[in-house]
Amino acid sequence: MLYSPVRYVLLAVSALALLPLGWLAGGGGERGIGGLPRIVALELAGSEERAGEILSRWAHDGLLPAARTAVLWDFGFVAVYVLFGILLAAAVARPLSKPWDTIGLGTGAAVLVAGLCDLAENIGLLAQLEGTLGAAGATTAFARIKFILLAVGALALLVLLAVRVTGIGARSAPPPLLWGSRRSTRPDADLLNCDLVMKGGITSGVVYPGAVYALARRYRFRSIGGSSAGAIAAAVTAAAEYRRRATGSFEGFEELRRVTESLAREDRLYTLFQPAPACAGLFDVLASALREGTPLGRVCWASLAAIAAFPLAPPLALSPGVVGMIVAANASLSATGVALVVAAGLALAALLLPLLLTALAGWTATRALPRHGYGLCPGPTQDAQRGAALSDWLAEQIDRVAFGDRWASDGPLTLGHLWCGGIPTPEKLKERQSSQVPREVNLEVLTTSLTYGRPYRIPFEGIGLWFRKHDLLSVLPERVVEAMAKHATQPSSRSHLPPPPEGVLGLPANESLPVVFLARMSLSFPALLAAPKLVGVRIKPIAVDAGDVVPDEEEQTVPAKVPQFRAQYEDMWFSDGGISSNFPIHFFDSPIPNWPTFGLDLGEAPEGTDKDKRIFIPHKNLDGMWATWQTIGGVGQFVGSLGTSLHAWMDNMQKRAPGYRDRVARLLLTPQEGGLNLRMPAERIVFIANLGYGVGDQLGSWFDPEVEQVISPPGELPVRTFRPWDNQRWIRFRSTVALLETMAEAFQKAFRRPPPAGARSYQDMLSQIDGPPPSYPYPPSVLKAASTFTDAILALPVSPGDSLSERSPRPRPVLRIVPKV
């Protein structure tokens, strides 16, 4: 399945050129011995004597110049039928499953080899026309091989066409999902609380619905988060939990199951990624290079897609050889000379073709990608015949999971719906915004600001943002953008900002943000999916005195103290949250937890790994402490490890910390599962989804406080019976107390250390001796509380001999001040 329409034009042109070129290459339609075209008779002469007879007759009739012309025309005919045969075989076989798609590739290879034999045969024919009859045997051998290969190729094409028509080679119907009963393991009133964080991974996200379905039978999701594909799963999970809160029904999770089943249908996952028309050729090449099979097979498919996408490359590559042949023909070169010209032309074409394809792809990318958000696929539907594309499909699924059949009228689902657990009202929203009442369902995702070069958590905090409708329409459905425009905010008069330009609207308040907006902001895989573009304010102070406060760009406000400034509205680009953190396990963290925050991690399993070894859940305190070993055995693995080290080093360290690793389940996928495997067969999608259900079921059971498990804590050899949830809480308590002790000790030493000469001590500034501190003074109503709190920290007993860090969980983390992400 190709998206680029150029393939149709190329097939049509080559098909139309076949008949006239074949007529000219066959001798202008004149018949010779045995009713065969005259040139074919010479091809199949087989011996010097037979070839001599034919040539003598042609010489007597004055046909030798015409025969030479026919052979020269045959060079063009060869190029056309090879192109036509390869493209037709690829078009017929590409959507088929194994082994039919491989047969199609073999058919194209057979046509190509037949063409090469035809070229060698033509050189032999030219030699015979020049009087070298010794080439007759080799010429006939090449001709017979050619005809056999073409016959085999034609037969294979007929078989493939029959397979397409009868549906024999269609992808098999997906096997059933092996998910348990829809009934919860406990009554809704007794459901446990949990938070959930999911890792990114493009198509690997199909593992999450099963895990969510299994966990939902025991737990009620309080906070859900993720990055990239994990954010997609988090958004749909939040929609299902919203429906349970609003209606008391499990139907939202049943709808989630049906969504997963629909993804397993033929090529549905692949058709979610629909390129912009200008990027269709580039997408075809990428998708072909990522298809299953051997490296050689992927190169062949990608080459076919590149030729179909950039049809100018082959004629440009062949043009030096064609010019050489024309010159050779006019110069009346010998057969040997023509053979050398043809060989040189083919060698030059073999060198030029990949260079030209690369150059044309690069030129297209530099022109097309900036116009489409630096991504091949915008998100909204580009080809309705293939079904809804990612953004449209996701928006519908989120609303359908949340609202059922009323999704079109009740949607889009917003954060306000989630926070209130029903239709949001001003009173309910005010209570949840002031933290008087906890949010019923809390959704947070991660995105990456390319403009600021840092991650942002959505809902946004402390940053002013605007948008243009046409910018968001390129990545989101129209109904979602219209809802955002309806709830656009106005800049505060205290911001001292100029009015936004025409068409620039204030981003809605967090409670009015559609859930699909959060998901799409987080899933913007570079180059594959278009990057969302918002509008920010760039503030440049022009003249600021030494005592003035320089505004923080992130706050997007200008203090009144700044007398002169220039504030301009500029584009602000965002991209995939996985660039910054593909597994934000730190989401929803607390010093000591009241309920578990489950993490669903993804790893790589070698080929042939048993199914029962695909799921890893820590069952001992030391499980998960050791870093994942990255084997580097080639350039690809080296580059991949570089990328992982750049963007995932913090995630990798965080998930090994005590109190974190205990609650992270790791699911291992092979290189053919998930990731950028856009065309996984149905049975593989279902297999991954069933693995997800298994990991959710095991993880939920392991942490159920009513279920006792057998574990062996460090330092105690006898096996003891523990409740894992109690054990995880105690681990976190021990680890946190050790951190607080370390921080208190450092605080006490610094607070009590005498300041340098001329500087004020911390105690003097706190007590406001000799006046208030330089900045940020405590209000009078808070000053006493600040002193009491500080005295309490100073009074904490910190003794190196009786350290609370003794035998605390390892590796020991550190407590430090970092920005909130």
CSV table of C-alpha atoms in Angstrom, one decimal, residues 195 585-595 597 659-660 663 725 732-733 736:
chain,number,residue,atom,x,y,z
A,195,ASP,CA,-1.9,6.1,39.9
A,585,ILE,CA,8.0,7.9,36.5
A,586,HIS,CA,8.4,10.9,38.7
A,587,PHE,CA,4.9,12.0,38.0
A,588,PHE,CA,2.5,12.0,41.0
A,589,ASP,CA,5.4,11.3,43.4
A,590,SER,CA,5.0,12.0,47.1
A,591,PRO,CA,7.5,11.5,50.0
A,592,ILE,CA,5.5,8.6,51.3
A,593,PRO,CA,2.6,7.2,49.2
A,594,ASN,CA,-0.9,6.5,50.2
A,595,TRP,CA,-1.5,4.3,47.2
A,597,THR,CA,1.9,4.7,41.4
A,659,GLY,CA,10.6,3.2,46.1
A,660,TYR,CA,10.4,3.5,42.3
A,663,ARG,CA,6.4,-0.5,41.4
A,725,TRP,CA,2.2,-2.9,49.3
A,732,ARG,CA,9.8,4.5,50.6
A,733,PHE,CA,9.5,5.6,54.3
A,736,THR,CA,12.7,9.3,52.5
